[in-house]
Amino acid sequence: MLSKAQIKYIQSLQHKKYRQKSGQFIAEGDKIVPELISGGMVVREVYATKEWISGHEQVLSGRVPVIGVEAHVLKQLSALTTPNQALALVDIPPAAPLVLKGRVSLALETIQDPGNMGTLIRIADWFGIKQLICTPDCVDVYNPKTIQATMGSIARVNIIETDLLSLLQKEEVPSYAATLQGTDITTFSKLAEGIILIGNESKGLSDAVIAASTHKLTIPRLGGAESLNAGVAAGIICGRLLI
Amino acid sequence: MLSKAQIKYIQSLQHKKYRQKSGQFIAEGDKIVPELISGGMVVREVYATKEWISGHEQVLSGRVPVIGVEAHVLKQLSALTTPNQALALVDIPPAAPLVLKGRVSLALETIQDPGNMGTLIRIADWFGIKQLICTPDCVDVYNPKTIQATMGSIARVNIIETDLLSLLQKEEVPSYAATLQGTDITTFSKLAEGIILIGNESKGLSDAVIAASTHKLTIPRLGGAESLNAGVAAGIICGRLLI
């Protein structure tokens, strides 16, 4: 059973302010909850239906306190329009130290849509990018919709929030800005080190960030569309530069 | 002014049944409405706020009947949670004849999410793919959320709904199935002709479609994510095979 105070606390974590205050977030989803547990995140408690618990005894066994709740309680706890059978209370991991040398990082400027943010984290994870740099004005990565869209990848990608411009100005490693007026992406060879830069959904990267980047790259357009979705663009760039 | 019957008619077009009956659909969005007009679609009427109309006189001038409506009426007409300043009543274009030889087509099996469908149409348009083949169990491309996600690309891509399996079995052109157990995509050279096949968001392509395709391809995975979003996967494949 959950007390009213517990329900209220979990609901409060739908808001960034309370997540920052408590250092915890909520992960929802039948597949995501087990992924976070096996991915080594600090899962404090799992709230799930009895059916779900009996189907997931192996992943849960002893490792995490599990509370069986009715579907209507899960609905109360959920921030999503379609609630899931399981929901976890998770610690926000401490930020790992920023390491730019010898690896590829993905950096995001002013990404606003929680679903896009989740998709971008999932792309980073697919391509083995372990470090995601976000400007402070990006949507919070611990937003419930973002967490759901990562499909568990949040457990395998370090998130670092920092001022991108001052980072680029140090020119520690090469940086690759996705723009509409850059060099054809097919002329670049495979990357071993650097920062791939993806900008806001409607405005793209800021002029300052583009100017501070060492390379500007463009996905050649063969048809009529004005632009590509930020996640799709990031996927195409990783698909050309990392494999 | 719009009559109650007109409002009811426009609202009815949120449902596939009424779109099929009437042969019309609704396009919403400040950018999409002008794109559909200049893209040559048969736009029957535009409903927009006075401010929007005065800012778009050039694209509208004489070509399309425009009705000024109050914001609260637009809200009534809209199928979206965030209504736009302009909405258009558009004829569903007649299906163009299927042509497989000498071009690249994108084929979708059982895509369920309207946003993903719109993103896929936008990707096709970016890469100059003029023909999108959908299985009959895909989400309707004239769904208001799909239309919005196409960002106007719906005007430049022919949509053909057909049985994909029987099409593949004719083996008129090579076909490339996106799977998790195929040949590394980086070993393929640039395509001039063929069908790129993308499957359902959670299940991927059906075994029958994979078996009937002439090539199976896989995006190499370097990290931990189990899968990629259908739109992202399609973008990466187009980014390797078409440019």
Short mmCIF file of C-alpha atoms in Angstrom, two decimals:
data_model
loop_
_atom_site.label_atom_id
_atom_site.label_comp_id
_atom_site.label_asym_id
_atom_site.label_seq_id
_atom_site.Cartn_x
_atom_site.Cartn_y
_atom_site.Cartn_z
CA MET A 1 0.00 0.00 0.00
CA LEU A 2 1.11 3.52 -0.73
CA SER A 3 0.30 6.37 1.62
CA LYS A 4 -1.21 9.61 0.36
CA ALA A 5 2.09 11.34 1.11
CA GLN A 6 4.01 8.83 -1.01
CA ILE A 7 1.58 9.24 -3.90
CA LYS A 8 1.94 13.00 -3.65
CA TYR A 9 5.73 12.74 -3.58
CA ILE A 10 5.85 10.55 -6.69
CA GLN A 11 3.46 12.87 -8.50
CA SER A 12 5.64 15.85 -7.57
CA LEU A 13 8.53 14.27 -9.52
CA GLN A 14 6.69 15.05 -12.74
CA HIS A 15 8.09 18.56 -12.23
CA LYS A 16 11.74 19.42 -12.76
CA LYS A 17 11.82 21.61 -9.65
CA TYR A 18 10.97 18.69 -7.36
CA ARG A 19 13.29 16.31 -9.22
CA GLN A 20 16.18 18.70 -8.65
CA LYS A 21 15.26 19.19 -5.02
CA SER A 22 15.01 15.47 -4.28
CA GLY A 23 17.59 14.11 -6.70
CA GLN A 24 15.12 11.46 -7.84
CA PHE A 25 13.03 10.78 -10.92
CA ILE A 26 10.29 8.44 -12.10
CA ALA A 27 10.76 5.88 -14.87
CA GLU A 28 7.66 4.31 -16.36
CA GLY A 29 7.37 1.32 -18.60
CA ASP A 30 7.27 -2.46 -18.68
CA LYS A 31 10.58 -2.66 -20.53
CA ILE A 32 12.33 0.40 -19.07
CA VAL A 33 12.06 -0.53 -15.39
CA PRO A 34 13.97 -3.84 -15.79
CA GLU A 35 16.52 -2.12 -18.07
CA LEU A 36 17.29 0.50 -15.42
CA ILE A 37 17.70 -2.18 -12.74
CA SER A 38 20.03 -4.31 -14.83
CA GLY A 39 21.77 -1.17 -16.18
CA GLY A 40 22.97 -0.43 -12.66
CA MET A 41 20.92 2.64 -11.83
CA VAL A 42 19.96 3.14 -8.19
CA VAL A 43 16.31 2.08 -8.24
CA ARG A 44 14.81 2.82 -4.82
CA GLU A 45 11.37 1.25 -5.26
CA VAL A 46 9.24 -0.32 -7.96
CA TYR A 47 5.45 0.08 -8.05
CA ALA A 48 3.75 -2.44 -10.28
CA THR A 49 0.67 -4.59 -10.76
CA LYS A 50 0.73 -8.09 -9.29
CA GLU A 51 0.68 -9.64 -12.77
CA TRP A 52 3.72 -7.63 -13.80
CA ILE A 53 5.64 -8.54 -10.64
CA SER A 54 5.00 -12.26 -11.06
CA GLY A 55 6.26 -12.03 -14.65
CA HIS A 56 9.49 -10.25 -13.63
CA GLU A 57 10.64 -12.11 -10.54
CA GLN A 58 14.05 -12.86 -11.97
CA VAL A 59 15.10 -9.27 -12.62
CA LEU A 60 13.53 -8.04 -9.38
CA SER A 61 14.57 -10.81 -7.00
CA GLY A 62 15.86 -9.25 -3.84
CA ARG A 63 17.57 -6.40 -5.63
CA VAL A 64 14.87 -3.78 -5.33
CA PRO A 65 11.92 -3.25 -2.96
CA VAL A 66 8.74 -3.90 -4.94
CA ILE A 67 5.28 -2.67 -4.00
CA GLY A 68 2.24 -4.25 -5.62
CA VAL A 69 -0.39 -1.63 -6.49
CA GLU A 70 -3.73 -1.62 -8.27
CA ALA A 71 -3.95 -0.35 -11.84
CA HIS A 72 -5.92 2.71 -10.71
CA VAL A 73 -3.11 3.70 -8.34
CA LEU A 74 -0.54 3.39 -11.12
CA LYS A 75 -2.75 5.64 -13.20
CA GLN A 76 -2.65 8.21 -10.40
CA LEU A 77 1.14 8.01 -10.25
CA SER A 78 1.67 8.20 -14.00
CA ALA A 79 2.58 11.33 -15.92
CA LEU A 80 1.73 9.65 -19.22
CA THR A 81 -1.61 9.46 -20.97
CA THR A 82 -1.23 5.68 -21.33
CA PRO A 83 -0.01 4.41 -17.95
CA ASN A 84 2.21 1.36 -17.75
CA GLN A 85 2.17 -1.71 -15.54
CA ALA A 86 5.34 -0.69 -13.74
CA LEU A 87 6.92 2.49 -12.46
CA ALA A 88 10.19 3.00 -10.62
CA LEU A 89 11.56 5.61 -8.26
CA VAL A 90 15.18 6.17 -9.29
CA ASP A 91 18.11 8.29 -8.07
CA ILE A 92 19.44 10.85 -10.56
CA PRO A 93 23.02 9.63 -11.04
CA PRO A 94 25.87 11.99 -10.13
CA ALA A 95 27.30 13.66 -13.25
CA ALA A 96 30.40 11.83 -14.47
CA PRO A 97 33.44 14.04 -15.19
CA LEU A 98 33.54 15.51 -18.70
CA VAL A 99 36.03 13.67 -20.93
CA LEU A 100 36.40 14.89 -24.52
CA LYS A 101 39.69 13.32 -25.64
CA GLY A 102 39.72 9.93 -27.32
CA ARG A 103 35.97 9.54 -27.73
CA VAL A 104 32.95 10.87 -29.61
CA SER A 105 30.37 12.93 -27.70
CA LEU A 106 26.94 14.14 -28.78
CA ALA A 107 26.07 17.72 -27.81
CA LEU A 108 22.56 19.19 -27.93
CA GLU A 109 21.64 22.87 -27.97
CA THR A 110 18.15 23.94 -26.83
CA ILE A 111 16.32 20.70 -27.63
CA GLN A 112 12.76 21.37 -26.47
CA ASP A 113 10.68 18.27 -27.12
CA PRO A 114 10.90 15.52 -24.45
CA GLY A 115 10.29 12.79 -27.04
CA ASN A 116 13.09 14.09 -29.27
CA MET A 117 15.44 14.23 -26.29
CA GLY A 118 14.68 10.59 -25.48
CA THR A 119 15.18 9.57 -29.11
CA LEU A 120 18.55 11.36 -29.15
CA ILE A 121 19.71 9.54 -26.02
CA ARG A 122 18.63 6.24 -27.64
CA ILE A 123 20.61 7.09 -30.81
CA ALA A 124 23.70 7.94 -28.73
CA ASP A 125 23.38 4.58 -26.95
CA TRP A 126 22.94 2.67 -30.23
CA PHE A 127 26.14 4.15 -31.64
CA GLY A 128 28.11 3.64 -28.43
CA ILE A 129 28.31 7.34 -27.55
CA LYS A 130 28.68 7.38 -23.78
CA GLN A 131 28.59 11.12 -23.20
CA LEU A 132 25.69 13.46 -23.98
CA ILE A 133 26.29 17.18 -23.44
CA CYS A 134 23.19 19.38 -23.06
CA THR A 135 22.90 23.15 -22.83
CA PRO A 136 21.04 24.25 -19.67
CA ASP A 137 18.05 25.36 -21.78
CA CYS A 138 17.40 21.85 -23.11
CA VAL A 139 14.33 19.99 -21.87
CA ASP A 140 15.19 18.05 -18.69
CA VAL A 141 16.41 14.53 -19.50
CA TYR A 142 14.58 13.21 -16.42
CA ASN A 143 11.21 14.37 -17.75
CA PRO A 144 8.92 11.27 -17.65
CA LYS A 145 8.26 11.46 -21.43
CA THR A 146 12.00 11.66 -22.15
CA ILE A 147 12.74 8.70 -19.90
CA GLN A 148 10.09 6.66 -21.68
CA ALA A 149 11.42 7.61 -25.12
CA THR A 150 14.98 6.55 -24.18
CA MET A 151 13.68 2.94 -23.89
CA GLY A 152 16.22 2.30 -21.12
CA SER A 153 19.21 3.97 -22.80
CA ILE A 154 19.29 6.59 -20.03
CA ALA A 155 21.08 3.93 -17.95
CA ARG A 156 24.00 3.75 -20.40
CA VAL A 157 24.64 7.38 -21.40
CA ASN A 158 26.22 9.98 -19.11
CA ILE A 159 24.43 13.29 -19.21
CA ILE A 160 26.43 16.47 -18.70
CA GLU A 161 24.74 19.86 -18.58
CA THR A 162 27.15 22.66 -19.40
CA ASP A 163 27.70 25.82 -21.40
CA LEU A 164 28.45 24.50 -24.87
CA LEU A 165 29.97 27.66 -26.26
CA SER A 166 32.79 27.98 -23.74
CA LEU A 167 33.46 24.26 -24.16
CA LEU A 168 33.85 24.66 -27.92
CA GLN A 169 36.01 27.74 -27.62
CA LYS A 170 38.68 25.67 -25.86
CA GLU A 171 38.97 23.57 -29.05
CA GLU A 172 40.21 20.55 -27.15
CA VAL A 173 38.80 18.21 -29.83
CA PRO A 174 37.27 18.76 -33.29
CA SER A 175 33.56 19.60 -33.38
CA TYR A 176 31.01 18.93 -36.11
CA ALA A 177 28.02 21.29 -36.35
CA ALA A 178 24.91 20.06 -38.20
CA THR A 179 23.77 22.98 -40.36
CA LEU A 180 21.99 23.56 -43.66
CA GLN A 181 25.00 25.35 -45.19
CA GLY A 182 27.96 23.14 -44.37
CA THR A 183 30.21 20.65 -46.14
CA ASP A 184 28.58 17.56 -47.65
CA ILE A 185 28.61 14.90 -44.93
CA THR A 186 29.65 12.20 -47.40
CA THR A 187 33.10 13.84 -47.73
CA PHE A 188 33.97 13.20 -44.06
CA SER A 189 35.76 10.04 -42.98
CA LYS A 190 35.02 7.96 -39.90
CA LEU A 191 35.38 9.82 -36.59
CA ALA A 192 37.36 8.54 -33.61
CA GLU A 193 37.24 11.73 -31.54
CA GLY A 194 35.11 14.83 -31.43
CA ILE A 195 31.75 16.41 -30.65
CA ILE A 196 28.71 16.07 -32.90
CA LEU A 197 26.50 19.15 -32.46
CA ILE A 198 22.72 19.09 -32.98
CA GLY A 199 20.54 22.18 -32.55
CA ASN A 200 17.01 23.18 -31.67
CA GLU A 201 14.08 21.55 -33.52
CA SER A 202 12.99 24.66 -35.39
CA LYS A 203 15.96 27.03 -35.29
CA GLY A 204 18.88 24.58 -35.45
CA LEU A 205 22.21 25.52 -33.84
CA SER A 206 22.87 29.12 -32.82
CA ASP A 207 25.21 31.21 -34.97
CA ALA A 208 27.67 31.43 -32.07
CA VAL A 209 27.90 27.65 -31.70
CA ILE A 210 28.27 27.19 -35.46
CA ALA A 211 31.02 29.81 -35.54
CA ALA A 212 32.85 28.15 -32.63
CA SER A 213 32.75 24.65 -34.20
CA THR A 214 35.74 23.43 -36.17
CA HIS A 215 33.65 21.76 -38.91
CA LYS A 216 30.21 22.47 -40.38
CA LEU A 217 28.42 19.57 -42.01
CA THR A 218 25.27 19.15 -44.06
CA ILE A 219 23.19 16.16 -45.10
CA PRO A 220 22.70 16.59 -48.87
CA ARG A 221 19.08 17.24 -49.78
CA LEU A 222 17.81 15.53 -52.92
CA GLY A 223 14.13 16.47 -52.61
CA GLY A 224 11.83 19.22 -51.37
CA ALA A 225 11.65 18.99 -47.56
CA GLU A 226 12.93 22.13 -45.82
CA SER A 227 14.52 20.31 -42.92
CA LEU A 228 14.75 17.04 -41.03
CA ASN A 229 13.62 16.17 -37.52
CA ALA A 230 16.50 16.70 -35.01
CA GLY A 231 16.60 13.01 -34.04
CA VAL A 232 16.59 11.84 -37.65
CA ALA A 233 19.38 14.28 -38.54
CA ALA A 234 21.47 13.05 -35.59
CA GLY A 235 20.87 9.44 -36.65
CA ILE A 236 21.94 10.12 -40.25
CA ILE A 237 25.09 11.94 -39.10
CA CYS A 238 26.04 9.12 -36.69
CA GLY A 239 25.27 6.63 -39.46
CA ARG A 240 27.81 8.37 -41.71
CA LEU A 241 30.52 9.33 -39.21
CA LEU A 242 30.58 6.47 -36.72
CA ILE A 243 30.08 3.23 -38.70
CA MET B 1 -18.47 32.84 -40.84
CA LEU B 2 -18.75 29.11 -40.68
CA SER B 3 -22.10 27.40 -40.24
CA LYS B 4 -22.62 24.73 -37.61
CA ALA B 5 -22.88 22.15 -40.40
CA GLN B 6 -19.51 23.24 -41.83
CA ILE B 7 -17.85 23.02 -38.41
CA LYS B 8 -19.33 19.56 -37.94
CA TYR B 9 -18.12 18.48 -41.37
CA ILE B 10 -14.56 19.65 -40.72
CA GLN B 11 -14.53 17.96 -37.32
CA SER B 12 -15.76 14.73 -38.92
CA LEU B 13 -12.56 14.65 -41.05
CA GLN B 14 -10.57 13.82 -37.92
CA HIS B 15 -11.84 10.29 -38.53
CA LYS B 16 -10.55 8.09 -41.34
CA LYS B 17 -14.06 6.83 -42.15
CA TYR B 18 -15.28 10.32 -43.03
CA ARG B 19 -12.08 11.21 -44.89
CA GLN B 20 -12.53 8.16 -47.09
CA LYS B 21 -16.20 8.92 -47.64
CA SER B 22 -15.61 12.54 -48.60
CA GLY B 23 -12.18 12.26 -50.22
CA GLN B 24 -11.01 15.28 -48.21
CA PHE B 25 -8.69 15.90 -45.28
CA ILE B 26 -7.66 18.69 -42.93
CA ALA B 27 -4.17 20.17 -42.85
CA GLU B 28 -3.24 22.33 -39.87
CA GLY B 29 -0.27 24.58 -39.43
CA ASP B 30 1.12 28.00 -40.21
CA LYS B 31 3.83 26.55 -42.45
CA ILE B 32 2.00 23.53 -43.83
CA VAL B 33 -1.00 25.36 -45.31
CA PRO B 34 1.13 27.57 -47.61
CA GLU B 35 3.30 24.56 -48.54
CA LEU B 36 0.27 22.57 -49.66
CA ILE B 37 -1.01 25.48 -51.75
CA SER B 38 2.32 26.07 -53.48
CA GLY B 39 2.91 22.29 -53.71
CA GLY B 40 -0.08 22.02 -56.04
CA MET B 41 -2.55 20.20 -53.81
CA VAL B 42 -6.24 20.97 -54.32
CA VAL B 43 -6.93 23.21 -51.33
CA ARG B 44 -10.69 23.91 -51.23
CA GLU B 45 -10.79 26.44 -48.41
CA VAL B 46 -8.48 27.97 -45.81
CA TYR B 47 -9.72 28.92 -42.33
CA ALA B 48 -7.39 31.28 -40.52
CA THR B 49 -7.14 34.18 -38.12
CA LYS B 50 -7.16 37.68 -39.63
CA GLU B 51 -3.55 38.25 -38.55
CA TRP B 52 -2.42 35.10 -40.32
CA ILE B 53 -4.31 36.00 -43.50
CA SER B 54 -2.78 39.49 -43.66
CA GLY B 55 0.68 37.99 -43.28
CA HIS B 56 0.15 35.45 -46.09
CA GLU B 57 -1.55 37.47 -48.82
CA GLN B 58 1.03 36.57 -51.43
CA VAL B 59 0.64 32.81 -51.21
CA LEU B 60 -3.14 33.05 -50.87
CA SER B 61 -3.89 35.74 -53.42
CA GLY B 62 -6.85 34.67 -55.49
CA ARG B 63 -5.77 31.04 -55.56
CA VAL B 64 -7.83 29.71 -52.66
CA PRO B 65 -11.02 30.84 -50.89
CA VAL B 66 -10.03 32.11 -47.45
CA ILE B 67 -12.36 32.45 -44.48
CA GLY B 68 -11.32 34.56 -41.51
CA VAL B 69 -12.29 32.94 -38.22
CA GLU B 70 -11.76 33.69 -34.55
CA ALA B 71 -9.13 31.74 -32.58
CA HIS B 72 -11.83 29.95 -30.58
CA VAL B 73 -13.43 28.64 -33.78
CA LEU B 74 -10.05 27.34 -35.00
CA LYS B 75 -9.73 25.58 -31.68
CA GLN B 76 -13.09 23.90 -32.28
CA LEU B 77 -11.98 22.77 -35.74
CA SER B 78 -8.57 21.50 -34.63
CA ALA B 79 -7.71 17.89 -33.89
CA LEU B 80 -4.46 18.92 -32.21
CA THR B 81 -3.88 19.87 -28.60
CA THR B 82 -2.10 23.05 -29.69
CA PRO B 83 -4.26 24.57 -32.43
CA ASN B 84 -2.65 26.59 -35.20
CA GLN B 85 -3.50 29.90 -36.80
CA ALA B 86 -4.47 28.29 -40.09
CA LEU B 87 -6.25 25.17 -41.24
CA ALA B 88 -7.05 24.00 -44.76
CA LEU B 89 -9.65 21.72 -46.31
CA VAL B 90 -7.82 19.69 -48.95
CA ASP B 91 -8.75 17.01 -51.50
CA ILE B 92 -7.06 13.64 -51.06
CA PRO B 93 -5.09 13.35 -54.32
CA PRO B 94 -5.87 10.42 -56.63
CA ALA B 95 -3.27 7.65 -56.22
CA ALA B 96 -0.59 7.91 -58.90
CA PRO B 97 0.21 4.68 -60.77
CA LEU B 98 2.81 2.47 -59.08
CA VAL B 99 6.21 2.71 -60.82
CA LEU B 100 9.06 0.63 -59.39
CA LYS B 101 11.61 0.59 -62.23
CA GLY B 102 14.31 3.24 -62.36
CA ARG B 103 13.66 4.82 -58.96
CA VAL B 104 13.91 4.24 -55.23
CA SER B 105 10.69 3.76 -53.25
CA LEU B 106 10.14 3.62 -49.49
CA ALA B 107 7.75 0.92 -48.26
CA LEU B 108 6.25 0.80 -44.76
CA GLU B 109 4.68 -2.20 -43.06
CA THR B 110 2.21 -1.66 -40.19
CA ILE B 111 3.52 1.73 -39.03
CA GLN B 112 1.14 2.67 -36.20
CA ASP B 113 2.17 6.06 -34.83
CA PRO B 114 0.87 9.09 -36.77
CA GLY B 115 3.94 11.16 -35.83
CA ASN B 116 6.32 8.46 -37.07
CA MET B 117 4.37 8.21 -40.33
CA GLY B 118 4.70 11.97 -40.85
CA THR B 119 8.43 11.85 -40.08
CA LEU B 120 8.88 9.01 -42.58
CA ILE B 121 7.11 11.01 -45.32
CA ARG B 122 9.38 13.99 -44.52
CA ILE B 123 12.48 11.76 -44.77
CA ALA B 124 11.30 10.39 -48.13
CA ASP B 125 10.82 13.96 -49.37
CA TRP B 126 14.27 15.07 -48.12
CA PHE B 127 15.98 12.25 -50.00
CA GLY B 128 13.95 12.76 -53.18
CA ILE B 129 11.90 9.57 -52.82
CA LYS B 130 8.68 10.30 -54.68
CA GLN B 131 6.81 7.10 -53.92
CA LEU B 132 5.77 5.83 -50.50
CA ILE B 133 4.17 2.39 -50.37
CA CYS B 134 2.08 1.58 -47.26
CA THR B 135 0.45 -1.66 -46.20
CA PRO B 136 -3.31 -1.24 -45.58
CA ASP B 137 -2.77 -1.68 -41.81
CA CYS B 138 -0.53 1.41 -41.54
CA VAL B 139 -1.93 4.48 -39.78
CA ASP B 140 -3.77 6.67 -42.30
CA VAL B 141 -1.43 9.23 -43.87
CA TYR B 142 -4.22 11.81 -43.83
CA ASN B 143 -4.54 11.65 -40.04
CA PRO B 144 -4.21 15.28 -38.79
CA LYS B 145 -1.16 14.44 -36.63
CA THR B 146 0.55 12.75 -39.58
CA ILE B 147 -0.13 15.69 -41.86
CA GLN B 148 1.34 18.07 -39.30
CA ALA B 149 4.44 15.90 -38.85
CA THR B 150 5.07 15.83 -42.62
CA MET B 151 5.73 19.60 -42.45
CA GLY B 152 4.29 19.96 -45.97
CA SER B 153 6.11 16.98 -47.51
CA ILE B 154 2.77 15.26 -48.10
CA ALA B 155 2.42 17.51 -51.17
CA ARG B 156 5.55 16.06 -52.78
CA VAL B 157 5.33 12.31 -52.08
CA ASN B 158 2.87 9.94 -53.79
CA ILE B 159 1.24 7.57 -51.36
CA ILE B 160 0.27 4.11 -52.59
CA GLU B 161 -1.57 1.68 -50.34
CA THR B 162 -1.08 -1.89 -51.46
CA ASP B 163 -0.28 -5.43 -50.38
CA LEU B 164 3.49 -5.32 -49.94
CA LEU B 165 4.07 -9.07 -49.97
CA SER B 166 2.60 -9.73 -53.39
CA LEU B 167 4.50 -6.72 -54.72
CA LEU B 168 7.81 -8.12 -53.44
CA GLN B 169 7.10 -11.59 -54.73
CA LYS B 170 7.10 -10.25 -58.30
CA GLU B 171 10.77 -9.24 -57.76
CA GLU B 172 10.55 -6.48 -60.35
CA VAL B 173 13.31 -4.50 -58.57
CA PRO B 174 15.70 -5.28 -55.66
CA SER B 175 14.31 -4.77 -52.16
CA TYR B 176 16.17 -3.91 -48.96
CA ALA B 177 14.62 -5.04 -45.67
CA ALA B 178 15.73 -3.27 -42.46
CA THR B 179 16.24 -6.02 -39.88
CA LEU B 180 18.39 -6.71 -36.83
CA GLN B 181 20.05 -9.78 -38.45
CA GLY B 182 21.02 -8.61 -41.93
CA THR B 183 24.15 -7.58 -43.78
CA ASP B 184 26.08 -4.56 -42.45
CA ILE B 185 24.64 -1.51 -44.22
CA THR B 186 28.11 -0.03 -44.78
CA THR B 187 28.89 -2.82 -47.29
CA PHE B 188 26.14 -1.67 -49.70
CA SER B 189 26.85 0.81 -52.49
CA LYS B 190 24.65 3.70 -53.58
CA LEU B 191 21.20 2.68 -54.80
CA ALA B 192 19.64 3.81 -58.05
CA GLU B 193 16.63 1.50 -58.03
CA GLY B 194 14.78 -0.54 -55.46
CA ILE B 195 12.48 -0.58 -52.46
CA ILE B 196 13.64 0.26 -48.93
CA LEU B 197 11.48 -1.63 -46.42
CA ILE B 198 10.77 -0.37 -42.88
CA GLY B 199 8.62 -2.27 -40.39
CA ASN B 200 6.39 -1.72 -37.39
CA GLU B 201 7.70 0.34 -34.44
CA SER B 202 7.92 -2.53 -31.98
CA LYS B 203 7.88 -5.71 -34.10
CA GLY B 204 9.83 -4.57 -37.16
CA LEU B 205 9.10 -6.19 -40.54
CA SER B 206 7.12 -9.44 -40.69
CA ASP B 207 9.01 -12.67 -41.39
CA ALA B 208 7.12 -13.06 -44.66
CA VAL B 209 8.21 -9.63 -45.93
CA ILE B 210 11.82 -10.23 -44.84
CA ALA B 211 11.81 -13.60 -46.62
CA ALA B 212 10.41 -12.06 -49.80
CA SER B 213 12.98 -9.25 -49.91
CA THR B 214 16.09 -9.67 -52.06
CA HIS B 215 18.45 -8.07 -49.47
CA LYS B 216 18.42 -7.85 -45.68
CA LEU B 217 20.34 -4.97 -44.13
CA THR B 218 21.32 -3.97 -40.61
CA ILE B 219 22.67 -0.78 -39.07
CA PRO B 220 25.70 -1.89 -37.00
CA ARG B 221 25.14 -1.40 -33.28
CA LEU B 222 28.10 -0.15 -31.28
CA GLY B 223 26.37 0.37 -27.94
CA GLY B 224 23.57 -1.00 -25.78
CA ALA B 225 20.24 0.18 -27.23
CA GLU B 226 17.99 -2.70 -28.30
CA SER B 227 16.56 -0.92 -31.31
CA LEU B 228 16.15 2.40 -33.07
CA ASN B 229 13.00 4.42 -33.70
CA ALA B 230 11.49 3.52 -37.13
CA GLY B 231 11.98 7.05 -38.50
CA VAL B 232 15.58 7.26 -37.30
CA ALA B 233 16.36 3.84 -38.82
CA ALA B 234 14.85 4.91 -42.15
CA GLY B 235 16.88 8.14 -42.05
CA ILE B 236 20.14 6.29 -41.37
CA ILE B 237 19.45 3.81 -44.19
CA CYS B 238 18.62 6.58 -46.67
CA GLY B 239 21.72 8.45 -45.47
CA ARG B 240 23.88 5.43 -46.38
CA LEU B 241 22.17 4.20 -49.56
CA LEU B 242 21.01 7.36 -51.31
CA ILE B 243 23.74 9.99 -50.84
#
